[in-house]
Amino acid sequence: MREACLASIGFILEMFIFFAAGRLLSKALKLKGDISLQLILGYLVYFAVFEVVTVPMTLLWVPLSRAAALWAVLLVICLAGGLFLLKHRKKKTGNQRAEQSGQVIPSESAGLKPKTKSVRAAMGQLWSDHSYMLLAVIAVVLVQCLIVILYEDTTVDATYYVGTVSTSVYTNTLGRYDPFRGGILKSFQARYILSAYPMNNAVWCKLLGIHPIVQAKIVMSCVNVVISNLIIYQIGKRLLEENQKKADLMVIFVCVLQLFCGTIYTAGTFFFTRSYEGKSILANIAFPAVLMCALWFYQKKKEKAVWLVLFLTAASALAFSGSAIIFPAAILAGMIPAMVMNRKFSAIPYCILCMIPSGIYAAVYFACKLGLIRLAAS
């Protein structure tokens, strides 16, 4: 019961952080997106920042407790700053609209508050946009979560993604112990240590006291399932002329399609059986996010915010797996056709800029393989 409660708290807290970060980014970029897009953006920016912050701390042998405390402070500062900016901007926008319309602005000292959209009205609008399809999508996502929770995968990769979290938590280190044999590593493995995703699980285990298996295989698996479905929903909206009910239907259709992906080499198999592993996140979140950005650019070729989102996608992909080294190919496959159809080749420099994170990763990785750089762990 204790682990179930902690898992629920961890899931809700992480989703709230993604939403807050995504909402702040949406406001900063002046994007008119729904909650699903804000959650996606928050997820991407979260792991992009986590990668930049955590990898140097890992290589500098910073203890897990100190890294967790630092990350918690950063989260609190960012959330507090974001809430302050959003509140200030909302108040400022309300005052400007009132002044333009010649209305009298209510005084806070008089105990009057400006009218806000009620929760009931928002729920009514949500039901109007989705109707019974919303219930169907929720049911499908819940079934997917149950599948990834109940299924037990015991591959070597599964051992690593859970084992390295366990050794980090119980030794108060960041990936310095061998997850397979338990001994301290003489040098970090470049294949794994340059991707900070497992350390995110270790940080949350340290902060909330969640068991590593529960955090890695249940909490983050369910988070990844939700984010993956939100990206599919966004792709559906852009393909189906912003028809939200049809986008809901696409989410259900893709779920059925993935259920019948029975070989080890498909994204569907990774989605249901290895959703807590880095390669699965690349296949079901990072690469589909590139497709989402490509459709976004095709429809709104003058909107430059799409390139920042694509850059965040490329940066966050490094946190998931070393396989992100092939991300430039995914960017070319998604963005070049959109450029050709839009006849907007002036965007090529932005495309190249989005390849820089993977280029830096590849340079460091091959330097380690060639012995030019040694990542000492002890």
C-alpha atoms as a printed R data frame, in Angstrom:
    type eleno elety resid chain resno       x      y       z
1   ATOM     1    CA   MET     A     1   0.000  0.000   0.000
2   ATOM     2    CA   ARG     A     2   2.838  2.383   0.847
3   ATOM     3    CA   GLU     A     3   4.522  1.833  -2.519
4   ATOM     4    CA   ALA     A     4   1.197  2.266  -4.334
5   ATOM     5    CA   CYS     A     5   0.629  5.601  -2.589
6   ATOM     6    CA   LEU     A     6   4.180  6.786  -3.307
7   ATOM     7    CA   ALA     A     7   3.857  5.697  -6.942
8   ATOM     8    CA   SER     A     8   0.608  7.655  -7.294
9   ATOM     9    CA   ILE     A     9   2.157 10.729  -5.686
10  ATOM    10    CA   GLY     A    10   5.231 10.454  -7.903
11  ATOM    11    CA   PHE     A    11   3.150 10.101 -11.070
12  ATOM    12    CA   ILE     A    12   0.929 13.092 -10.243
13  ATOM    13    CA   LEU     A    13   3.861 15.249  -9.163
14  ATOM    14    CA   GLU     A    14   5.909 14.536 -12.269
15  ATOM    15    CA   MET     A    15   2.956 15.166 -14.586
16  ATOM    16    CA   PHE     A    16   2.284 18.445 -12.770
17  ATOM    17    CA   ILE     A    17   5.906 19.501 -13.251
18  ATOM    18    CA   PHE     A    18   5.706 18.660 -16.960
19  ATOM    19    CA   PHE     A    19   2.500 20.663 -17.260
20  ATOM    20    CA   ALA     A    20   3.922 23.677 -15.410
21  ATOM    21    CA   ALA     A    21   7.121 23.663 -17.474
22  ATOM    22    CA   GLY     A    22   5.194 23.208 -20.704
23  ATOM    23    CA   ARG     A    23   2.732 25.957 -19.874
24  ATOM    24    CA   LEU     A    24   5.555 28.360 -19.074
25  ATOM    25    CA   LEU     A    25   7.321 27.506 -22.331
26  ATOM    26    CA   SER     A    26   4.068 27.907 -24.269
27  ATOM    27    CA   LYS     A    27   3.543 31.347 -22.787
28  ATOM    28    CA   ALA     A    28   7.135 32.343 -23.493
29  ATOM    29    CA   LEU     A    29   6.815 31.241 -27.143
30  ATOM    30    CA   LYS     A    30   3.248 32.596 -27.416
31  ATOM    31    CA   LEU     A    31   1.961 29.216 -28.545
32  ATOM    32    CA   LYS     A    32  -1.753 28.547 -28.629
33  ATOM    33    CA   GLY     A    33  -1.710 24.921 -27.616
34  ATOM    34    CA   ASP     A    34  -3.978 22.719 -25.530
35  ATOM    35    CA   ILE     A    35  -2.999 20.851 -22.381
36  ATOM    36    CA   SER     A    36  -1.694 17.884 -24.384
37  ATOM    37    CA   LEU     A    37   0.864 20.042 -26.217
38  ATOM    38    CA   GLN     A    38   1.916 21.719 -22.973
39  ATOM    39    CA   LEU     A    39   2.550 18.344 -21.332
40  ATOM    40    CA   ILE     A    40   4.626 17.234 -24.314
41  ATOM    41    CA   LEU     A    41   6.692 20.431 -24.271
42  ATOM    42    CA   GLY     A    42   7.180 20.152 -20.515
43  ATOM    43    CA   TYR     A    43   8.374 16.542 -20.846
44  ATOM    44    CA   LEU     A    44  10.889 17.477 -23.546
45  ATOM    45    CA   VAL     A    45  12.294 20.555 -21.812
46  ATOM    46    CA   TYR     A    46  12.472 18.673 -18.492
47  ATOM    47    CA   PHE     A    47  14.720 15.925 -19.857
48  ATOM    48    CA   ALA     A    48  16.749 18.330 -21.995
49  ATOM    49    CA   VAL     A    49  17.620 20.359 -18.900
50  ATOM    50    CA   PHE     A    50  18.101 17.241 -16.778
51  ATOM    51    CA   GLU     A    51  20.617 15.887 -19.292
52  ATOM    52    CA   VAL     A    52  22.632 19.115 -19.243
53  ATOM    53    CA   VAL     A    53  22.614 19.322 -15.440
54  ATOM    54    CA   THR     A    54  23.103 15.669 -14.462
55  ATOM    55    CA   VAL     A    55  25.768 14.336 -16.850
56  ATOM    56    CA   PRO     A    56  28.447 16.783 -15.576
57  ATOM    57    CA   MET     A    57  27.529 15.942 -11.971
58  ATOM    58    CA   THR     A    58  27.852 12.228 -12.784
59  ATOM    59    CA   LEU     A    59  31.304 12.674 -14.290
60  ATOM    60    CA   LEU     A    60  32.351 14.806 -11.294
61  ATOM    61    CA   TRP     A    61  31.287 12.042  -8.833
62  ATOM    62    CA   VAL     A    62  28.642 14.187  -7.142
63  ATOM    63    CA   PRO     A    63  26.667 12.106  -4.582
64  ATOM    64    CA   LEU     A    64  23.076 11.256  -5.492
65  ATOM    65    CA   SER     A    65  21.723 12.995  -2.383
66  ATOM    66    CA   ARG     A    66  23.402 16.254  -3.365
67  ATOM    67    CA   ALA     A    67  22.257 15.942  -6.989
68  ATOM    68    CA   ALA     A    68  18.689 15.238  -5.850
69  ATOM    69    CA   ALA     A    69  18.718 18.239  -3.520
70  ATOM    70    CA   LEU     A    70  20.057 20.497  -6.273
71  ATOM    71    CA   TRP     A    71  17.465 19.252  -8.750
72  ATOM    72    CA   ALA     A    72  14.683 19.757  -6.207
73  ATOM    73    CA   VAL     A    73  15.828 23.334  -5.624
74  ATOM    74    CA   LEU     A    74  15.926 23.986  -9.368
75  ATOM    75    CA   LEU     A    75  12.415 22.584  -9.754
76  ATOM    76    CA   VAL     A    76  11.069 24.735  -6.932
77  ATOM    77    CA   ILE     A    77  12.738 27.879  -8.307
78  ATOM    78    CA   CYS     A    78  11.503 27.224 -11.831
79  ATOM    79    CA   LEU     A    79   7.971 26.438 -10.693
80  ATOM    80    CA   ALA     A    80   7.824 29.469  -8.407
81  ATOM    81    CA   GLY     A    81   9.220 31.723 -11.119
82  ATOM    82    CA   GLY     A    82   6.874 30.286 -13.686
83  ATOM    83    CA   LEU     A    83   3.809 30.744 -11.496
84  ATOM    84    CA   PHE     A    84   4.855 34.323 -10.719
85  ATOM    85    CA   LEU     A    85   5.387 35.178 -14.386
86  ATOM    86    CA   LEU     A    86   2.126 33.579 -15.444
87  ATOM    87    CA   LYS     A    87   0.181 35.388 -12.738
88  ATOM    88    CA   HIS     A    88   1.841 38.691 -13.568
89  ATOM    89    CA   ARG     A    89   1.239 38.264 -17.281
90  ATOM    90    CA   LYS     A    90  -2.386 37.265 -16.768
91  ATOM    91    CA   LYS     A    91  -3.015 40.305 -14.592
92  ATOM    92    CA   LYS     A    92  -1.241 42.598 -17.037
93  ATOM    93    CA   THR     A    93  -3.193 41.213 -20.005
94  ATOM    94    CA   GLY     A    94  -6.466 41.608 -18.127
95  ATOM    95    CA   ASN     A    95  -5.672 45.216 -17.278
96  ATOM    96    CA   GLN     A    96  -4.723 46.016 -20.879
97  ATOM    97    CA   ARG     A    97  -7.938 44.540 -22.227
98  ATOM    98    CA   ALA     A    98  -9.971 46.454 -19.670
99  ATOM    99    CA   GLU     A    99  -8.236 49.719 -20.549
100 ATOM   100    CA   GLN     A   100  -8.761 49.166 -24.282
101 ATOM   101    CA   SER     A   101 -12.470 48.518 -23.790
102 ATOM   102    CA   GLY     A   102 -12.877 51.443 -21.419
103 ATOM   103    CA   GLN     A   103 -13.968 49.266 -18.515
104 ATOM   104    CA   VAL     A   104 -13.217 50.062 -14.905
105 ATOM   105    CA   ILE     A   105 -10.616 47.699 -13.443
106 ATOM   106    CA   PRO     A   106 -11.803 46.224 -10.129
107 ATOM   107    CA   SER     A   107  -9.649 47.126  -7.167
108 ATOM   108    CA   GLU     A   108  -8.234 44.274  -5.122
109 ATOM   109    CA   SER     A   109  -8.541 46.438  -2.050
110 ATOM   110    CA   ALA     A   110 -12.274 46.610  -2.647
111 ATOM   111    CA   GLY     A   111 -12.428 42.851  -2.441
112 ATOM   112    CA   LEU     A   112 -13.384 42.444  -6.084
113 ATOM   113    CA   LYS     A   113 -11.808 39.835  -8.329
114 ATOM   114    CA   PRO     A   114 -11.827 39.722 -12.121
115 ATOM   115    CA   LYS     A   115 -14.026 37.090 -13.676
116 ATOM   116    CA   THR     A   116 -12.280 33.909 -14.711
117 ATOM   117    CA   LYS     A   117 -13.386 30.983 -16.772
118 ATOM   118    CA   SER     A   118 -15.022 28.468 -14.459
119 ATOM   119    CA   VAL     A   119 -13.883 24.879 -14.219
120 ATOM   120    CA   ARG     A   120 -17.398 23.798 -15.164
121 ATOM   121    CA   ALA     A   121 -17.251 25.825 -18.383
122 ATOM   122    CA   ALA     A   122 -13.833 24.374 -19.221
123 ATOM   123    CA   MET     A   123 -15.084 20.833 -18.672
124 ATOM   124    CA   GLY     A   124 -18.115 21.607 -20.798
125 ATOM   125    CA   GLN     A   125 -15.903 22.805 -23.635
126 ATOM   126    CA   LEU     A   126 -13.732 19.703 -23.290
127 ATOM   127    CA   TRP     A   127 -16.776 17.450 -23.552
128 ATOM   128    CA   SER     A   128 -18.051 19.425 -26.531
129 ATOM   129    CA   ASP     A   129 -14.731 18.953 -28.362
130 ATOM   130    CA   HIS     A   130 -14.386 15.224 -27.637
131 ATOM   131    CA   SER     A   131 -17.745 13.824 -26.506
132 ATOM   132    CA   TYR     A   132 -17.708 10.059 -25.797
133 ATOM   133    CA   MET     A   133 -14.425  9.673 -27.640
134 ATOM   134    CA   LEU     A   134 -12.711 11.182 -24.588
135 ATOM   135    CA   LEU     A   135 -13.961  8.319 -22.414
136 ATOM   136    CA   ALA     A   136 -12.796  5.789 -25.001
137 ATOM   137    CA   VAL     A   137  -9.308  7.298 -25.132
138 ATOM   138    CA   ILE     A   138  -9.036  7.371 -21.333
139 ATOM   139    CA   ALA     A   139 -10.060  3.706 -21.206
140 ATOM   140    CA   VAL     A   140  -7.475  2.798 -23.859
141 ATOM   141    CA   VAL     A   141  -4.678  4.628 -22.032
142 ATOM   142    CA   LEU     A   142  -5.614  2.946 -18.739
143 ATOM   143    CA   VAL     A   143  -5.482 -0.471 -20.419
144 ATOM   144    CA   GLN     A   144  -2.059  0.379 -21.844
145 ATOM   145    CA   CYS     A   145  -0.836  1.397 -18.390
146 ATOM   146    CA   LEU     A   146  -2.087 -1.879 -16.914
147 ATOM   147    CA   ILE     A   147  -0.267 -3.847 -19.606
148 ATOM   148    CA   VAL     A   148   3.080 -2.128 -19.021
149 ATOM   149    CA   ILE     A   149   2.679 -2.462 -15.244
150 ATOM   150    CA   LEU     A   150   1.785 -6.158 -15.229
151 ATOM   151    CA   TYR     A   151   4.185 -7.312 -17.928
152 ATOM   152    CA   GLU     A   152   7.638 -8.359 -16.654
153 ATOM   153    CA   ASP     A   153  10.567 -8.029 -19.040
154 ATOM   154    CA   THR     A   154  13.835 -9.670 -17.991
155 ATOM   155    CA   THR     A   155  16.233 -8.788 -20.795
156 ATOM   156    CA   VAL     A   156  19.752 -7.453 -20.270
157 ATOM   157    CA   ASP     A   157  18.565 -3.918 -20.981
158 ATOM   158    CA   ALA     A   158  15.840 -4.312 -18.374
159 ATOM   159    CA   THR     A   159  18.482 -5.354 -15.869
160 ATOM   160    CA   TYR     A   160  20.497 -2.246 -16.624
161 ATOM   161    CA   TYR     A   161  17.639  0.278 -16.501
162 ATOM   162    CA   VAL     A   162  16.484 -1.016 -13.118
163 ATOM   163    CA   GLY     A   163  19.839 -2.178 -11.751
164 ATOM   164    CA   THR     A   164  21.668  1.096 -12.278
165 ATOM   165    CA   VAL     A   165  18.871  2.931 -10.468
166 ATOM   166    CA   SER     A   166  19.097  0.494  -7.547
167 ATOM   167    CA   THR     A   167  22.890  0.652  -7.231
168 ATOM   168    CA   SER     A   168  22.783  4.446  -7.444
169 ATOM   169    CA   VAL     A   169  20.088  4.763  -4.767
170 ATOM   170    CA   TYR     A   170  21.634  2.330  -2.289
171 ATOM   171    CA   THR     A   171  25.215  3.585  -2.714
172 ATOM   172    CA   ASN     A   172  24.276  7.283  -2.917
173 ATOM   173    CA   THR     A   173  26.145  7.688  -6.198
174 ATOM   174    CA   LEU     A   174  25.323  8.553  -9.798
175 ATOM   175    CA   GLY     A   175  25.929  5.436 -11.891
176 ATOM   176    CA   ARG     A   176  29.332  4.576 -10.403
177 ATOM   177    CA   TYR     A   177  28.521  0.927  -9.655
178 ATOM   178    CA   ASP     A   178  28.095 -1.938 -12.095
179 ATOM   179    CA   PRO     A   179  24.351 -2.741 -12.229
180 ATOM   180    CA   PHE     A   180  25.062 -6.362 -13.273
181 ATOM   181    CA   ARG     A   181  27.702 -7.384 -10.688
182 ATOM   182    CA   GLY     A   182  27.470 -4.655  -8.068
183 ATOM   183    CA   GLY     A   183  31.155 -3.688  -7.988
184 ATOM   184    CA   ILE     A   184  32.412 -0.152  -8.431
185 ATOM   185    CA   LEU     A   185  33.314  0.732 -12.002
186 ATOM   186    CA   LYS     A   186  36.874  1.722 -12.887
187 ATOM   187    CA   SER     A   187  35.598  3.834 -15.757
188 ATOM   188    CA   PHE     A   188  32.169  4.888 -16.927
189 ATOM   189    CA   GLN     A   189  30.731  3.206 -20.008
190 ATOM   190    CA   ALA     A   190  30.202  5.915 -22.628
191 ATOM   191    CA   ARG     A   191  27.326  3.895 -24.080
192 ATOM   192    CA   TYR     A   192  25.288  4.420 -20.923
193 ATOM   193    CA   ILE     A   193  26.652  7.198 -18.753
194 ATOM   194    CA   LEU     A   194  26.116 10.013 -21.273
195 ATOM   195    CA   SER     A   195  22.344  9.414 -21.078
196 ATOM   196    CA   ALA     A   196  20.846 10.664 -17.807
197 ATOM   197    CA   TYR     A   197  17.388  9.055 -17.959
198 ATOM   198    CA   PRO     A   198  18.115  6.298 -15.366
199 ATOM   199    CA   MET     A   199  19.488  8.922 -12.991
200 ATOM   200    CA   ASN     A   200  16.154 10.743 -13.172
201 ATOM   201    CA   ASN     A   201  14.555  7.656 -11.640
202 ATOM   202    CA   ALA     A   202  17.294  7.542  -9.004
203 ATOM   203    CA   VAL     A   203  16.680 11.202  -8.114
204 ATOM   204    CA   TRP     A   204  12.950 10.638  -7.651
205 ATOM   205    CA   CYS     A   205  13.613  7.517  -5.580
206 ATOM   206    CA   LYS     A   206  15.842  9.621  -3.339
207 ATOM   207    CA   LEU     A   207  13.347 12.485  -3.064
208 ATOM   208    CA   LEU     A   208  10.186 10.454  -2.425
209 ATOM   209    CA   GLY     A   209  11.517  7.162  -1.062
210 ATOM   210    CA   ILE     A   210  10.015  5.126  -3.916
211 ATOM   211    CA   HIS     A   211  11.486  1.675  -4.540
212 ATOM   212    CA   PRO     A   212  13.669  1.675  -7.694
213 ATOM   213    CA   ILE     A   213  11.637 -1.069  -9.384
214 ATOM   214    CA   VAL     A   214   8.383  0.774  -8.731
215 ATOM   215    CA   GLN     A   215   9.762  4.084 -10.004
216 ATOM   216    CA   ALA     A   216  11.441  2.636 -13.103
217 ATOM   217    CA   LYS     A   217   8.910  0.004 -14.156
218 ATOM   218    CA   ILE     A   218   5.625  1.536 -13.006
219 ATOM   219    CA   VAL     A   219   5.749  5.294 -12.509
220 ATOM   220    CA   MET     A   220   7.905  6.244 -15.486
221 ATOM   221    CA   SER     A   221   6.380  3.511 -17.662
222 ATOM   222    CA   CYS     A   222   2.937  5.052 -17.153
223 ATOM   223    CA   VAL     A   223   4.299  8.561 -17.678
224 ATOM   224    CA   ASN     A   224   5.883  7.464 -20.961
225 ATOM   225    CA   VAL     A   225   2.649  5.804 -22.075
226 ATOM   226    CA   VAL     A   226   0.667  9.002 -21.460
227 ATOM   227    CA   ILE     A   227   3.174 11.267 -23.228
228 ATOM   228    CA   SER     A   228   3.417  8.888 -26.195
229 ATOM   229    CA   ASN     A   229  -0.365  8.920 -26.637
230 ATOM   230    CA   LEU     A   230  -0.446 12.712 -26.382
231 ATOM   231    CA   ILE     A   231   2.078 12.959 -29.219
232 ATOM   232    CA   ILE     A   232  -0.019 10.587 -31.339
233 ATOM   233    CA   TYR     A   233  -3.020 12.795 -30.556
234 ATOM   234    CA   GLN     A   234  -1.130 15.907 -31.676
235 ATOM   235    CA   ILE     A   235  -0.065 14.183 -34.892
236 ATOM   236    CA   GLY     A   236  -3.691 13.187 -35.474
237 ATOM   237    CA   LYS     A   237  -4.898 16.760 -34.993
238 ATOM   238    CA   ARG     A   238  -2.416 18.069 -37.542
239 ATOM   239    CA   LEU     A   239  -3.212 15.324 -40.055
240 ATOM   240    CA   LEU     A   240  -6.994 15.545 -39.630
241 ATOM   241    CA   GLU     A   241  -7.615 19.291 -39.856
242 ATOM   242    CA   GLU     A   242  -7.725 19.937 -36.104
243 ATOM   243    CA   ASN     A   243 -10.686 17.579 -35.693
244 ATOM   244    CA   GLN     A   244 -10.227 16.468 -32.084
245 ATOM   245    CA   LYS     A   245 -12.682 13.565 -32.228
246 ATOM   246    CA   LYS     A   246 -10.880 12.113 -35.244
247 ATOM   247    CA   ALA     A   247  -7.567 12.618 -33.436
248 ATOM   248    CA   ASP     A   248  -8.988 10.644 -30.494
249 ATOM   249    CA   LEU     A   249  -9.936  7.886 -32.916
250 ATOM   250    CA   MET     A   250  -6.390  7.860 -34.278
251 ATOM   251    CA   VAL     A   251  -5.026  7.280 -30.754
252 ATOM   252    CA   ILE     A   252  -7.285  4.229 -30.442
253 ATOM   253    CA   PHE     A   253  -6.341  2.975 -33.913
254 ATOM   254    CA   VAL     A   254  -2.599  3.270 -33.201
255 ATOM   255    CA   CYS     A   255  -3.089  1.378 -29.930
256 ATOM   256    CA   VAL     A   256  -4.773 -1.506 -31.793
257 ATOM   257    CA   LEU     A   257  -1.997 -1.417 -34.394
258 ATOM   258    CA   GLN     A   258   0.688 -1.628 -31.709
259 ATOM   259    CA   LEU     A   259  -1.064 -4.531 -29.991
260 ATOM   260    CA   PHE     A   260  -0.587 -6.586 -33.155
261 ATOM   261    CA   CYS     A   261   3.102 -5.690 -33.490
262 ATOM   262    CA   GLY     A   262   4.378 -9.058 -32.340
263 ATOM   263    CA   THR     A   263   8.042 -8.989 -33.323
264 ATOM   264    CA   ILE     A   264  10.925 -7.700 -31.231
265 ATOM   265    CA   TYR     A   265  11.911 -5.058 -33.788
266 ATOM   266    CA   THR     A   266   8.737 -2.938 -33.766
267 ATOM   267    CA   ALA     A   267   7.984  0.205 -31.784
268 ATOM   268    CA   GLY     A   268   4.760 -1.426 -30.558
269 ATOM   269    CA   THR     A   269   6.611 -4.280 -28.857
270 ATOM   270    CA   PHE     A   270   8.918 -1.810 -27.133
271 ATOM   271    CA   PHE     A   271   5.901  0.314 -26.183
272 ATOM   272    CA   PHE     A   272   4.128 -2.471 -24.300
273 ATOM   273    CA   THR     A   273   7.028 -4.555 -23.003
274 ATOM   274    CA   ARG     A   274   9.978 -2.185 -22.518
275 ATOM   275    CA   SER     A   275   8.377  1.228 -21.988
276 ATOM   276    CA   TYR     A   276  10.858  2.152 -19.239
277 ATOM   277    CA   GLU     A   277  13.921  1.712 -21.479
278 ATOM   278    CA   GLY     A   278  15.660  4.461 -23.408
279 ATOM   279    CA   LYS     A   279  15.280  2.919 -26.883
280 ATOM   280    CA   SER     A   280  11.542  2.567 -26.315
281 ATOM   281    CA   ILE     A   281  11.277  6.257 -25.428
282 ATOM   282    CA   LEU     A   282  13.179  7.153 -28.589
283 ATOM   283    CA   ALA     A   283  10.886  5.002 -30.717
284 ATOM   284    CA   ASN     A   284   7.600  6.081 -29.141
285 ATOM   285    CA   ILE     A   285   8.232  9.650 -27.991
286 ATOM   286    CA   ALA     A   286  11.327 11.292 -29.505
287 ATOM   287    CA   PHE     A   287  10.962 10.120 -33.124
288 ATOM   288    CA   PRO     A   288   7.171 10.702 -33.235
289 ATOM   289    CA   ALA     A   289   7.855 14.181 -31.820
290 ATOM   290    CA   VAL     A   290   9.998 14.834 -34.919
291 ATOM   291    CA   LEU     A   291   7.018 13.880 -37.093
292 ATOM   292    CA   MET     A   292   4.836 16.210 -35.035
293 ATOM   293    CA   CYS     A   293   7.328 19.046 -35.640
294 ATOM   294    CA   ALA     A   294   7.492 18.248 -39.361
295 ATOM   295    CA   LEU     A   295   3.707 18.485 -39.709
296 ATOM   296    CA   TRP     A   296   3.755 21.621 -37.591
297 ATOM   297    CA   PHE     A   297   6.340 23.225 -39.893
298 ATOM   298    CA   TYR     A   298   4.436 22.113 -42.995
299 ATOM   299    CA   GLN     A   299   1.246 23.781 -41.758
300 ATOM   300    CA   LYS     A   300   2.835 26.901 -40.235
301 ATOM   301    CA   LYS     A   301   6.078 27.436 -42.099
302 ATOM   302    CA   LYS     A   302   6.511 30.975 -40.753
303 ATOM   303    CA   GLU     A   303   6.283 29.957 -37.093
304 ATOM   304    CA   LYS     A   304   9.843 29.638 -35.755
305 ATOM   305    CA   ALA     A   305   8.809 28.137 -32.419
306 ATOM   306    CA   VAL     A   306   8.704 24.720 -34.080
307 ATOM   307    CA   TRP     A   307  12.494 24.774 -34.424
308 ATOM   308    CA   LEU     A   308  12.984 25.384 -30.710
309 ATOM   309    CA   VAL     A   309  10.662 22.461 -29.972
310 ATOM   310    CA   LEU     A   310  12.635 20.296 -32.397
311 ATOM   311    CA   PHE     A   311  15.908 21.360 -30.753
312 ATOM   312    CA   LEU     A   312  14.502 20.441 -27.323
313 ATOM   313    CA   THR     A   313  13.426 17.089 -28.762
314 ATOM   314    CA   ALA     A   314  16.948 16.446 -30.044
315 ATOM   315    CA   ALA     A   315  18.498 17.479 -26.724
316 ATOM   316    CA   SER     A   316  16.079 15.406 -24.627
317 ATOM   317    CA   ALA     A   317  16.662 12.363 -26.867
318 ATOM   318    CA   LEU     A   318  20.262 12.261 -25.615
319 ATOM   319    CA   ALA     A   319  18.956 11.706 -22.091
320 ATOM   320    CA   PHE     A   320  17.094  8.564 -23.136
321 ATOM   321    CA   SER     A   321  19.629  6.458 -25.016
322 ATOM   322    CA   GLY     A   322  22.914  6.501 -26.859
323 ATOM   323    CA   SER     A   323  20.917  5.432 -29.916
324 ATOM   324    CA   ALA     A   324  20.018  9.119 -30.211
325 ATOM   325    CA   ILE     A   325  23.262  9.356 -32.160
326 ATOM   326    CA   ILE     A   326  21.132  8.657 -35.269
327 ATOM   327    CA   PHE     A   327  18.763 11.535 -34.499
328 ATOM   328    CA   PRO     A   328  20.111 13.760 -37.333
329 ATOM   329    CA   ALA     A   329  18.801 11.157 -39.793
330 ATOM   330    CA   ALA     A   330  15.348 11.384 -38.195
331 ATOM   331    CA   ILE     A   331  15.444 15.192 -38.411
332 ATOM   332    CA   LEU     A   332  16.381 15.076 -42.105
333 ATOM   333    CA   ALA     A   333  13.706 12.467 -42.844
334 ATOM   334    CA   GLY     A   334  11.040 14.596 -41.194
335 ATOM   335    CA   MET     A   335  11.995 18.176 -42.031
336 ATOM   336    CA   ILE     A   336  13.462 17.990 -45.555
337 ATOM   337    CA   PRO     A   337  10.178 16.808 -47.169
338 ATOM   338    CA   ALA     A   338   8.334 19.586 -45.324
339 ATOM   339    CA   MET     A   339  10.859 22.132 -46.611
340 ATOM   340    CA   VAL     A   340  10.451 20.872 -50.170
341 ATOM   341    CA   MET     A   341   6.660 21.009 -50.019
342 ATOM   342    CA   ASN     A   342   6.760 24.476 -48.447
343 ATOM   343    CA   ARG     A   343   9.569 25.621 -50.742
344 ATOM   344    CA   LYS     A   344  11.210 27.146 -47.707
345 ATOM   345    CA   PHE     A   345  14.872 26.161 -47.922
346 ATOM   346    CA   SER     A   346  15.860 29.135 -45.783
347 ATOM   347    CA   ALA     A   347  15.047 26.860 -42.809
348 ATOM   348    CA   ILE     A   348  18.044 24.600 -43.532
349 ATOM   349    CA   PRO     A   349  20.288 26.443 -40.986
350 ATOM   350    CA   TYR     A   350  17.661 25.792 -38.288
351 ATOM   351    CA   CYS     A   351  17.626 22.130 -39.285
352 ATOM   352    CA   ILE     A   352  21.409 21.929 -38.965
353 ATOM   353    CA   LEU     A   353  21.261 23.699 -35.598
354 ATOM   354    CA   CYS     A   354  18.903 21.009 -34.293
355 ATOM   355    CA   MET     A   355  21.522 18.376 -35.161
356 ATOM   356    CA   ILE     A   356  24.176 19.945 -32.928
357 ATOM   357    CA   PRO     A   357  23.197 18.072 -29.709
358 ATOM   358    CA   SER     A   358  23.566 14.690 -31.426
359 ATOM   359    CA   GLY     A   359  26.789 15.871 -33.080
360 ATOM   360    CA   ILE     A   360  28.331 16.781 -29.733
361 ATOM   361    CA   TYR     A   361  27.170 13.475 -28.258
362 ATOM   362    CA   ALA     A   362  28.684 11.540 -31.178
363 ATOM   363    CA   ALA     A   363  31.996 13.402 -30.880
364 ATOM   364    CA   VAL     A   364  32.317 12.619 -27.167
365 ATOM   365    CA   TYR     A   365  31.197  9.012 -27.626
366 ATOM   366    CA   PHE     A   366  33.688  8.204 -30.381
367 ATOM   367    CA   ALA     A   367  36.459 10.065 -28.548
368 ATOM   368    CA   CYS     A   368  35.845  7.724 -25.608
369 ATOM   369    CA   LYS     A   369  35.816  4.682 -27.884
370 ATOM   370    CA   LEU     A   370  39.106  5.723 -29.491
371 ATOM   371    CA   GLY     A   371  40.716  6.318 -26.109
372 ATOM   372    CA   LEU     A   372  41.058 10.079 -26.564
373 ATOM   373    CA   ILE     A   373  38.857 10.686 -23.510
374 ATOM   374    CA   ARG     A   374  38.680  8.489 -20.417
375 ATOM   375    CA   LEU     A   375  35.654  8.817 -18.146
376 ATOM   376    CA   ALA     A   376  37.033  7.690 -14.786
377 ATOM   377    CA   ALA     A   377  34.514  6.357 -12.273
378 ATOM   378    CA   SER     A   378  36.913  5.581  -9.430
